[in-house]
Tab-separated table of C-alpha atoms in Angstrom:
chain	number	residue	atom	x	y	z
A	1	MET	CA	16.115	-18.681	3.323
A	2	ASN	CA	16.104	-22.027	5.061
A	3	GLY	CA	12.768	-22.874	6.662
A	4	GLU	CA	9.925	-20.631	7.751
A	5	PRO	CA	11.167	-17.184	8.861
A	6	HIS	CA	10.312	-15.896	12.307
A	7	PHE	CA	9.958	-12.243	13.301
A	8	GLN	CA	10.082	-12.264	17.105
A	9	ARG	CA	12.967	-9.814	17.421
A	10	SER	CA	11.659	-7.562	14.628
A	11	ASN	CA	8.213	-7.462	16.218
A	12	ALA	CA	9.676	-6.535	19.594
A	13	LEU	CA	11.788	-3.810	18.034
A	14	GLN	CA	8.776	-2.532	16.092
A	15	GLN	CA	6.834	-2.165	19.352
A	16	GLN	CA	9.697	-0.127	20.794
A	17	LEU	CA	9.758	2.015	17.659
A	18	HIS	CA	6.058	2.750	18.051
A	19	ARG	CA	6.691	3.963	21.601
A	20	LEU	CA	9.412	6.357	20.466
A	21	VAL	CA	8.682	7.283	16.823
A	22	PRO	CA	5.247	8.388	15.540
A	23	GLY	CA	4.096	5.693	13.151
A	24	GLY	CA	7.028	3.479	14.086
A	25	ALA	CA	9.143	4.662	11.160
A	26	HIS	CA	10.614	7.922	9.903
A	27	THR	CA	9.057	7.531	6.450
A	28	TYR	CA	5.382	6.660	5.979
A	29	ALA	CA	6.198	4.344	3.066
A	30	ARG	CA	8.464	2.365	5.420
A	31	GLY	CA	5.747	1.939	8.056
A	32	CYS	CA	4.680	-1.465	9.345
A	33	ASP	CA	1.169	-0.754	8.010
A	34	GLN	CA	2.689	-1.225	4.552
A	35	TYR	CA	3.528	-4.859	5.367
A	36	PRO	CA	1.629	-7.910	6.625
A	37	GLU	CA	0.914	-7.761	10.337
A	38	SER	CA	3.690	-9.225	12.515
A	39	MET	CA	5.818	-9.666	9.363
A	40	ALA	CA	7.499	-6.258	9.075
A	41	PRO	CA	11.233	-6.942	9.246
A	42	VAL	CA	13.429	-4.480	11.137
A	43	LEU	CA	16.670	-4.540	9.179
A	44	THR	CA	20.239	-4.601	10.403
A	45	HIS	CA	22.330	-4.344	7.234
A	46	GLY	CA	22.498	-4.893	3.502
A	47	ARG	CA	24.984	-5.671	0.772
A	48	GLY	CA	24.357	-5.643	-2.937
A	49	ALA	CA	20.730	-6.669	-3.455
A	50	ARG	CA	20.457	-8.574	-0.161
A	51	VAL	CA	19.363	-7.374	3.290
A	52	TRP	CA	19.212	-9.017	6.714
A	53	ASP	CA	16.831	-8.415	9.605
A	54	ALA	CA	17.142	-8.532	13.385
A	55	ASP	CA	16.026	-12.177	13.429
A	56	GLY	CA	18.775	-13.191	11.010
A	57	ASN	CA	16.439	-13.642	8.021
A	58	GLU	CA	18.005	-12.893	4.648
A	59	TYR	CA	16.060	-11.390	1.751
A	60	VAL	CA	16.485	-10.362	-1.836
A	61	GLU	CA	15.310	-6.749	-1.586
A	62	TYR	CA	13.323	-4.699	-4.074
A	63	GLY	CA	12.365	-1.074	-3.809
A	64	MET	CA	16.005	-0.474	-2.885
A	65	GLY	CA	15.677	2.230	-0.255
A	66	LEU	CA	12.523	3.716	-1.827
A	67	ARG	CA	14.325	3.758	-5.202
A	68	ALA	CA	17.351	5.565	-3.738
A	69	VAL	CA	19.843	2.744	-4.359
A	70	THR	CA	20.736	1.837	-7.942
A	71	LEU	CA	24.281	0.494	-7.526
A	72	GLY	CA	23.499	-1.853	-4.618
A	73	HIS	CA	23.756	-1.532	-0.852
A	74	ALA	CA	27.244	-0.686	0.459
A	75	HIS	CA	28.552	-0.360	-3.109
A	76	PRO	CA	32.339	-0.631	-2.558
A	77	PRO	CA	33.533	2.326	-4.721
A	78	VAL	CA	31.044	4.650	-3.030
A	79	ILE	CA	31.883	3.424	0.473
A	80	GLU	CA	35.634	3.614	-0.191
A	81	ALA	CA	35.351	7.184	-1.471
A	82	VAL	CA	33.365	8.181	1.609
A	83	ARG	CA	35.855	6.506	3.955
A	84	GLU	CA	38.693	8.478	2.389
A	85	CYS	CA	36.896	11.780	2.893
A	86	LEU	CA	36.015	11.143	6.548
A	87	ASP	CA	39.547	11.961	7.721
A	88	GLN	CA	39.338	15.370	6.031
A	89	GLY	CA	36.411	16.715	8.054
A	90	LEU	CA	32.791	17.031	6.996
A	91	SER	CA	31.373	20.501	7.520
A	92	PHE	CA	33.075	23.881	7.366
A	93	SER	CA	32.350	27.604	7.474
A	94	ARG	CA	33.176	28.147	3.811
A	95	PRO	CA	32.602	26.197	0.581
A	96	THR	CA	34.985	23.354	-0.182
A	97	VAL	CA	36.648	22.206	-3.362
A	98	THR	CA	34.346	19.170	-3.161
A	99	GLU	CA	31.310	21.446	-3.619
A	100	LEU	CA	32.766	22.861	-6.823
A	101	ALA	CA	33.765	19.435	-8.124
A	102	ALA	CA	30.323	17.995	-7.338
A	103	ALA	CA	28.600	20.885	-9.129
A	104	GLU	CA	30.837	20.333	-12.160
A	105	ASP	CA	30.084	16.600	-12.119
A	106	PHE	CA	26.343	17.245	-11.914
A	107	LEU	CA	26.225	19.786	-14.724
A	108	GLU	CA	28.325	17.506	-16.910
A	109	LEU	CA	25.701	14.785	-16.410
A	110	VAL	CA	22.794	17.202	-16.882
A	111	PRO	CA	23.870	19.558	-19.673
A	112	THR	CA	20.337	20.986	-20.014
A	113	ALA	CA	20.920	22.785	-16.673
A	114	GLU	CA	23.206	25.776	-16.157
A	115	MET	CA	23.344	25.993	-12.349
A	116	VAL	CA	22.764	23.631	-9.438
A	117	LYS	CA	22.182	23.929	-5.706
A	118	PHE	CA	22.442	20.915	-3.409
A	119	GLY	CA	20.134	19.942	-0.561
A	120	LYS	CA	19.517	16.909	1.592
A	121	ASN	CA	16.093	15.594	0.556
A	122	GLY	CA	13.645	15.949	-2.273
A	123	SER	CA	11.277	18.284	-0.453
A	124	ASP	CA	14.142	20.750	0.114
A	125	VAL	CA	14.460	21.297	-3.590
A	126	THR	CA	10.869	20.985	-4.786
A	127	THR	CA	9.760	23.607	-2.272
A	128	ALA	CA	12.701	25.840	-3.211
A	129	ALA	CA	11.702	25.448	-6.868
A	130	LEU	CA	8.150	26.559	-6.114
A	131	ARG	CA	9.329	29.519	-4.029
A	132	LEU	CA	11.592	30.565	-6.893
A	133	ALA	CA	8.800	30.195	-9.450
A	134	ARG	CA	6.507	32.350	-7.322
A	135	ALA	CA	9.190	35.031	-7.057
A	136	VAL	CA	9.927	34.981	-10.790
A	137	THR	CA	6.286	35.114	-11.861
A	138	GLY	CA	4.735	37.083	-9.014
A	139	ARG	CA	2.019	34.425	-8.775
A	140	ASP	CA	0.796	32.252	-5.938
A	141	MET	CA	-0.736	29.037	-7.333
A	142	VAL	CA	0.824	25.771	-8.493
A	143	ALA	CA	-0.479	23.044	-10.806
A	144	VAL	CA	0.719	19.543	-9.926
A	145	CYS	CA	0.272	16.444	-12.030
A	146	ASP	CA	-1.980	13.758	-10.603
A	147	GLN	CA	1.031	11.709	-9.465
A	148	PRO	CA	1.741	10.304	-6.005
A	149	PHE	CA	4.211	12.624	-4.301
A	150	PHE	CA	6.131	15.876	-4.687
A	151	SER	CA	6.880	17.224	-1.191
A	152	VAL	CA	6.298	16.878	2.546
A	153	ASP	CA	5.593	20.605	2.680
A	154	ASP	CA	2.178	22.245	2.996
A	155	TRP	CA	1.813	23.298	-0.636
A	156	PHE	CA	1.651	19.633	-1.692
A	157	ILE	CA	0.472	17.701	1.379
A	158	GLY	CA	-2.472	20.085	1.591
A	159	ALA	CA	-3.712	18.560	-1.660
A	160	THR	CA	-3.651	14.990	-0.262
A	161	ALA	CA	-6.027	13.094	2.020
A	162	MET	CA	-3.572	13.502	4.908
A	163	ASN	CA	-3.937	17.283	5.138
A	164	ALA	CA	-4.680	17.788	8.843
A	165	GLY	CA	-2.945	20.897	10.190
A	166	ILE	CA	-2.796	22.695	6.829
A	167	ASP	CA	-4.962	25.779	6.470
A	168	ALA	CA	-7.631	26.038	3.808
A	169	ALA	CA	-5.972	29.018	2.126
A	170	THR	CA	-2.804	27.001	1.482
A	171	ARG	CA	-4.782	23.976	0.286
A	172	GLY	CA	-6.602	26.177	-2.212
A	173	LEU	CA	-3.382	27.271	-3.933
A	174	THR	CA	-2.651	23.815	-5.376
A	175	VAL	CA	-4.624	22.392	-8.310
A	176	ARG	CA	-4.189	19.106	-10.141
A	177	PHE	CA	-4.136	18.035	-13.762
A	178	GLY	CA	-3.936	14.656	-15.462
A	179	PHE	CA	-0.878	12.928	-16.871
A	180	ASN	CA	-1.100	12.579	-20.652
A	181	ASP	CA	-4.000	15.030	-20.533
A	182	ALA	CA	-2.758	18.390	-21.776
A	183	ASP	CA	-6.336	19.609	-22.037
A	184	SER	CA	-6.750	19.273	-18.269
A	185	LEU	CA	-3.674	21.461	-17.736
A	186	ARG	CA	-4.966	23.980	-20.259
A	187	GLU	CA	-8.256	24.058	-18.361
A	188	ARG	CA	-6.500	24.730	-15.037
A	189	LEU	CA	-4.453	27.538	-16.558
A	190	MET	CA	-7.572	29.119	-18.026
A	191	GLN	CA	-9.560	28.684	-14.798
A	192	HIS	CA	-6.866	30.608	-12.913
A	193	PRO	CA	-5.555	33.180	-15.427
A	194	GLY	CA	-2.309	34.830	-14.378
A	195	ARG	CA	-2.157	32.938	-11.062
A	196	ILE	CA	-0.285	29.657	-11.703
A	197	ALA	CA	3.425	30.151	-11.056
A	198	ALA	CA	4.640	26.626	-11.800
A	199	VAL	CA	3.634	23.328	-13.331
A	200	PHE	CA	5.100	20.268	-11.563
A	201	LEU	CA	5.234	16.781	-13.025
A	202	GLU	CA	7.271	13.638	-13.430
A	203	ALA	CA	7.955	13.303	-17.145
A	204	ALA	CA	7.234	9.570	-16.827
A	205	THR	CA	6.414	7.017	-14.165
A	206	ALA	CA	6.934	3.290	-13.777
A	207	LEU	CA	3.501	2.682	-15.299
A	208	ALA	CA	3.031	5.622	-17.637
A	209	GLU	CA	5.143	6.790	-20.531
A	210	PRO	CA	4.342	10.230	-21.946
A	211	GLU	CA	2.217	9.975	-25.060
A	212	PRO	CA	3.738	11.498	-28.208
A	213	GLY	CA	3.486	15.262	-27.983
A	214	PHE	CA	2.271	15.449	-24.364
A	215	LEU	CA	5.427	16.886	-22.816
A	216	GLU	CA	5.836	19.240	-25.755
A	217	GLN	CA	2.270	20.484	-25.194
A	218	VAL	CA	2.978	21.021	-21.495
A	219	ARG	CA	6.106	22.990	-22.381
A	220	ALA	CA	4.137	25.112	-24.851
A	221	LEU	CA	1.303	25.744	-22.375
A	222	CYS	CA	3.767	26.911	-19.727
A	223	ASP	CA	5.357	29.290	-22.217
A	224	GLU	CA	1.970	30.562	-23.401
A	225	HIS	CA	0.663	31.209	-19.897
A	226	GLY	CA	3.900	32.384	-18.291
A	227	ALA	CA	4.344	29.504	-15.819
A	228	LEU	CA	7.649	27.788	-15.084
A	229	LEU	CA	7.893	24.117	-16.054
A	230	ILE	CA	9.435	21.994	-13.290
A	231	PHE	CA	10.342	18.327	-13.748
A	232	ASP	CA	10.558	16.088	-10.692
A	233	GLU	CA	13.517	13.811	-11.529
A	234	MET	CA	13.676	12.125	-8.116
A	235	ILE	CA	12.909	8.701	-9.575
A	236	THR	CA	13.601	9.154	-13.289
A	237	GLY	CA	17.040	10.639	-12.679
A	238	PHE	CA	19.591	7.801	-12.616
A	239	ARG	CA	16.906	5.172	-13.353
A	240	TRP	CA	15.739	6.307	-16.783
A	241	SER	CA	19.083	7.936	-17.543
A	242	PRO	CA	21.874	9.665	-15.610
A	243	HIS	CA	20.854	12.736	-17.628
A	244	GLY	CA	17.258	12.471	-16.486
A	245	ALA	CA	13.942	11.953	-18.228
A	246	GLN	CA	14.400	15.347	-19.861
A	247	ALA	CA	17.204	13.813	-21.926
A	248	VAL	CA	15.194	10.668	-22.730
A	249	TYR	CA	12.161	12.602	-23.990
A	250	GLY	CA	13.897	15.693	-25.361
A	251	VAL	CA	11.911	18.331	-23.449
A	252	THR	CA	13.852	20.788	-21.282
A	253	PRO	CA	12.195	22.197	-18.141
A	254	ASP	CA	12.967	25.564	-16.607
A	255	LEU	CA	13.901	23.846	-13.336
A	256	SER	CA	14.398	20.226	-12.306
A	257	CYS	CA	14.531	18.541	-8.910
A	258	TRP	CA	16.770	15.555	-8.189
A	259	GLY	CA	17.507	13.199	-5.301
A	260	LYS	CA	17.180	9.521	-4.347
A	261	ALA	CA	19.766	7.620	-6.441
A	262	MET	CA	22.120	10.625	-6.645
A	263	GLY	CA	23.913	9.367	-3.543
A	264	ASN	CA	23.138	5.638	-3.768
A	265	GLY	CA	21.495	5.947	-0.359
A	266	PHE	CA	23.461	8.887	1.024
A	267	PRO	CA	21.242	11.937	1.601
A	268	ILE	CA	21.581	14.427	-1.233
A	269	SER	CA	19.265	16.289	-3.567
A	270	ALA	CA	19.648	19.007	-6.177
A	271	LEU	CA	17.751	21.897	-7.690
A	272	ALA	CA	18.992	22.579	-11.200
A	273	GLY	CA	17.961	24.719	-14.120
A	274	LYS	CA	18.360	27.894	-16.085
A	275	ARG	CA	20.775	30.545	-14.869
A	276	GLU	CA	18.244	33.363	-15.368
A	277	PHE	CA	16.069	31.820	-12.679
A	278	LEU	CA	18.534	30.275	-10.236
A	279	GLU	CA	20.664	33.419	-10.103
A	280	ARG	CA	17.703	35.066	-8.363
A	281	GLY	CA	18.955	33.223	-5.295
A	282	GLY	CA	22.489	34.494	-5.799
A	283	LEU	CA	24.491	37.729	-5.990
A	284	ALA	CA	24.384	38.528	-9.715
A	285	THR	CA	20.861	39.938	-9.753
A	286	ASP	CA	19.221	43.341	-9.459
A	287	GLN	CA	15.889	41.726	-8.546
A	288	ASP	CA	14.730	41.022	-5.002
A	289	ARG	CA	16.681	37.990	-3.880
A	290	VAL	CA	14.967	34.653	-3.268
A	291	PHE	CA	15.773	32.621	-0.168
A	292	LEU	CA	16.455	29.615	-2.352
A	293	LEU	CA	18.264	26.991	-0.286
A	294	SER	CA	20.474	27.608	2.717
A	295	THR	CA	21.036	24.574	4.903
A	296	THR	CA	23.787	23.703	7.345
A	297	HIS	CA	24.178	20.175	6.046
A	298	GLY	CA	23.450	20.688	2.345
A	299	PRO	CA	27.148	20.911	1.386
A	300	GLU	CA	28.644	18.431	3.869
A	301	SER	CA	31.429	16.479	2.255
A	302	VAL	CA	30.251	12.906	2.815
A	303	SER	CA	27.138	13.052	0.629
A	304	LEU	CA	28.833	15.168	-2.038
A	305	THR	CA	31.656	12.637	-2.151
A	306	ALA	CA	29.133	9.806	-2.443
A	307	PHE	CA	27.453	11.640	-5.329
A	308	ARG	CA	30.790	12.085	-7.086
A	309	ALA	CA	31.426	8.331	-6.787
A	310	VAL	CA	27.954	7.628	-8.183
A	311	ALA	CA	28.572	10.027	-11.070
A	312	ARG	CA	31.846	8.230	-11.778
A	313	ALA	CA	30.055	4.867	-11.824
A	314	TYR	CA	27.600	6.200	-14.406
A	315	ARG	CA	30.383	7.738	-16.531
A	316	GLU	CA	32.519	4.602	-16.497
A	317	GLY	CA	29.729	1.989	-16.676
A	318	ASP	CA	26.071	1.649	-17.559
A	319	PRO	CA	24.007	0.901	-14.443
A	320	VAL	CA	20.791	1.813	-16.257
A	321	ALA	CA	21.419	-0.889	-18.868
A	322	ALA	CA	22.191	-3.393	-16.088
A	323	MET	CA	18.920	-2.551	-14.313
A	324	GLU	CA	16.945	-2.803	-17.543
A	325	ARG	CA	18.453	-6.179	-18.405
A	326	ALA	CA	17.790	-7.630	-14.959
A	327	GLY	CA	14.343	-6.024	-14.846
A	328	ARG	CA	13.288	-7.515	-18.169
A	329	ARG	CA	14.495	-10.929	-17.032
A	330	LEU	CA	12.557	-10.597	-13.788
A	331	ALA	CA	9.369	-9.395	-15.482
A	332	ASP	CA	9.491	-12.205	-18.028
A	333	GLY	CA	9.965	-14.817	-15.292
A	334	VAL	CA	7.243	-13.434	-13.031
A	335	ASN	CA	4.754	-13.166	-15.869
A	336	ARG	CA	5.504	-16.702	-17.041
A	337	ALA	CA	4.947	-17.930	-13.488
A	338	ALA	CA	1.662	-16.011	-13.283
A	339	ALA	CA	0.466	-17.521	-16.550
A	340	ALA	CA	1.462	-21.003	-15.424
A	341	ALA	CA	-0.419	-20.556	-12.138
A	342	GLY	CA	-3.490	-19.254	-13.934
A	343	VAL	CA	-3.468	-15.922	-12.070
A	344	ALA	CA	-2.610	-13.588	-14.955
A	345	PRO	CA	-3.478	-10.762	-15.265
A	346	ALA	CA	-4.367	-10.533	-11.545
A	347	VAL	CA	-0.645	-10.694	-10.817
A	348	GLN	CA	1.743	-9.157	-13.322
A	349	ALA	CA	5.114	-7.449	-13.283
A	350	VAL	CA	4.557	-4.212	-15.194
A	351	GLY	CA	6.302	-0.951	-15.942
A	352	ARG	CA	9.714	0.224	-17.005
A	353	PRO	CA	12.273	-2.568	-16.475
A	354	SER	CA	14.403	-0.376	-14.183
A	355	CYS	CA	11.358	0.548	-12.069
A	356	LEU	CA	8.963	-2.421	-12.046
A	357	VAL	CA	5.858	-2.759	-9.911
A	358	PHE	CA	3.456	-5.665	-9.559
A	359	THR	CA	-0.313	-5.812	-9.789
A	360	THR	CA	-2.433	-7.636	-7.231
A	361	ARG	CA	-6.088	-7.945	-8.254
A	362	ASP	CA	-8.993	-9.866	-6.817
A	363	ALA	CA	-11.228	-12.402	-8.545
A	364	GLN	CA	-13.262	-9.566	-10.104
A	365	GLY	CA	-10.130	-7.935	-11.518
A	366	ALA	CA	-10.138	-4.963	-9.117
A	367	PRO	CA	-6.920	-3.787	-7.394
A	368	SER	CA	-6.962	-5.225	-3.881
A	369	GLN	CA	-5.039	-4.306	-0.748
A	370	ALA	CA	-5.997	-7.654	0.773
A	371	TYR	CA	-4.595	-9.649	-2.126
A	372	ARG	CA	-1.529	-7.388	-2.208
A	373	THR	CA	-0.903	-8.190	1.447
A	374	LEU	CA	-1.279	-11.905	0.792
A	375	PHE	CA	1.293	-11.703	-2.005
A	376	LEU	CA	3.717	-9.735	0.212
A	377	GLN	CA	3.203	-12.289	2.992
A	378	GLU	CA	4.024	-15.235	0.771
A	379	LEU	CA	7.083	-13.508	-0.710
A	380	LEU	CA	8.417	-12.690	2.759
A	381	ARG	CA	8.003	-16.325	3.745
A	382	ARG	CA	10.251	-17.200	0.801
A	383	GLY	CA	12.987	-14.618	1.317
A	384	VAL	CA	11.846	-11.739	-0.900
A	385	LEU	CA	11.272	-8.270	0.589
A	386	GLY	CA	9.690	-5.601	-1.538
A	387	GLN	CA	6.636	-3.429	-1.982
A	388	SER	CA	7.523	-3.468	-5.678
A	389	PHE	CA	9.989	-5.092	-8.054
A	390	VAL	CA	12.158	-1.960	-8.340
A	391	ILE	CA	15.561	-3.406	-9.085
A	392	SER	CA	19.207	-2.323	-8.885
A	393	ALA	CA	22.316	-2.913	-10.944
A	394	ALA	CA	23.493	-5.200	-8.123
A	395	HIS	CA	20.734	-7.795	-8.629
A	396	THR	CA	22.417	-10.900	-9.976
A	397	ASP	CA	20.912	-13.667	-12.073
A	398	ALA	CA	20.833	-15.752	-8.885
A	399	ASP	CA	18.835	-13.028	-7.107
A	400	VAL	CA	16.359	-12.852	-9.972
A	401	ASP	CA	16.077	-16.651	-10.173
A	402	HIS	CA	15.401	-16.824	-6.434
A	403	THR	CA	12.675	-14.201	-6.829
A	404	ILE	CA	11.003	-15.947	-9.758
A	405	GLU	CA	10.912	-19.230	-7.824
A	406	ALA	CA	9.528	-17.448	-4.737
A	407	VAL	CA	6.838	-15.838	-6.895
A	408	ALA	CA	5.904	-19.176	-8.453
A	409	GLN	CA	5.434	-20.706	-4.994
A	410	ALA	CA	3.559	-17.660	-3.655
A	411	LEU	CA	1.132	-17.819	-6.566
A	412	THR	CA	-0.139	-21.232	-5.540
A	413	VAL	CA	-1.521	-19.555	-2.409
A	414	TYR	CA	-2.749	-16.577	-4.421
A	415	ARG	CA	-4.571	-18.916	-6.810
A	416	ALA	CA	-6.274	-20.620	-3.875
A	417	ALA	CA	-7.508	-17.227	-2.663
A	418	LEU	CA	-8.819	-16.335	-6.118
A	419	ASP	CA	-10.616	-19.657	-6.358
A	420	ALA	CA	-12.176	-19.115	-2.933
A	421	GLY	CA	-13.007	-15.507	-3.716
A	422	THR	CA	-11.454	-14.386	-0.416
A	423	VAL	CA	-8.137	-14.202	1.439
A	424	ASP	CA	-9.813	-15.384	4.661
A	425	GLY	CA	-7.947	-18.308	6.163
A	426	LEU	CA	-4.852	-17.511	4.091
A	427	LEU	CA	-3.929	-13.961	5.144
A	428	ARG	CA	-2.549	-13.561	8.659
A	429	GLY	CA	-3.928	-10.305	10.020
A	430	ARG	CA	-5.290	-7.136	8.437
A	431	PRO	CA	-4.496	-5.882	4.923
A	432	VAL	CA	-2.057	-3.069	4.270
A	433	ALA	CA	-3.427	0.450	3.775
A	434	PRO	CA	-2.407	3.500	1.728
A	435	ALA	CA	0.513	5.315	3.339
A	436	LEU	CA	-1.114	8.753	2.957
A	437	ARG	CA	-4.588	8.363	4.422
A	438	ARG	CA	-6.771	10.476	6.677
A	439	THR	CA	-7.005	8.090	9.671
A	440	ALA	CA	-4.864	5.438	11.327
A	441	ALA	CA	-7.627	2.940	10.570
A	442	PRO	CA	-7.732	0.366	9.072
A	443	ARG	CA	-4.331	-0.356	10.613
A	444	ARG	CA	-4.687	1.497	13.902
A	445	LEU	CA	-2.492	0.061	16.622
A	446	PRO	CA	-4.427	-2.060	19.127
A	447	GLY	CA	-5.104	-0.693	22.571
């Protein structure tokens, strides 16, 4: 980026978005309250690891579509495959050969599953998984790991701070347990004997690997207490491995839920698992049938074709290895820059190389939204856009080098704030705020 970026057009467009779209974005994590005030770019296009905004500013992007893009924006083999299918029609009154081929591709990649059903977003399939678990077990409660997000639907959102509009009875059906804390899950199962239908968790996160034996204990507890084990593979699938975290850690769930990078940005998700359970939504069962998934757009050809192209890229290459290599290089460079600036460990790149995040702590070592906002501000000024350092296989050495240099420059400002003990005079506007919070404050729109 040459010179100081300006955001006049983006800011004007953001105001129009607020008039037409609640929150000014269709995903809370994409909201302008997640970025420095008056510095929330409205994007026009992207290619590889680069994106451009309405003011013509160019950025190296991280986060990559909320972790949905692993091959890079507008990845040519995916786009070419989609273009070819467009002339064939998109949505029909009967299944297509593409649906069968996509199911075969998926189950080849995920051999621990026996059946698969496609949807459009992650909440489609996590909610279907819970409905199925309740039907199989005859129970009503669910235990979810103390991890950020599993669904937009009431059964999960009712257990968050942003639970307005969800009745108390629904909120009371969801309980939480700790990651790497099998005893907390055991306690929940014993507190609610014979009531917990399913146990939901991500087998790993960017910041937390499962401790030896933890996943095995969760599997055993589910078996002992008659609950279905459900892995959320939205992020781990295609970032940890194309076969999912279940393949990395060697623990097989009853059901697993997939999405995000499956389509490299195209909307597609999947519910997969054991035949004995998934067939309850089919025609080869004598049990009461489960309304599993039945959506008009679930099997449309464009997203299934995109998934098939993604699956081919993972069969023929190794995008995970490319992300891990670039991620390690980025983390090493950022952490060297932080040490050189004297701000470590306040600022660090941490986590799995294919799914890095950064810390932003204040002078007392506490996580700080204000200091996070200052860091985001200074990165934006230097052509880096990202709420994290989640990388893709399209990030080149030049992209990583640009980012490391931008970080090094941003940390001179960060160091000044640490020395002063405040971001006042350095941060333009109010700090960012958690995406899922009870009130619009502290980033309520003026007026």
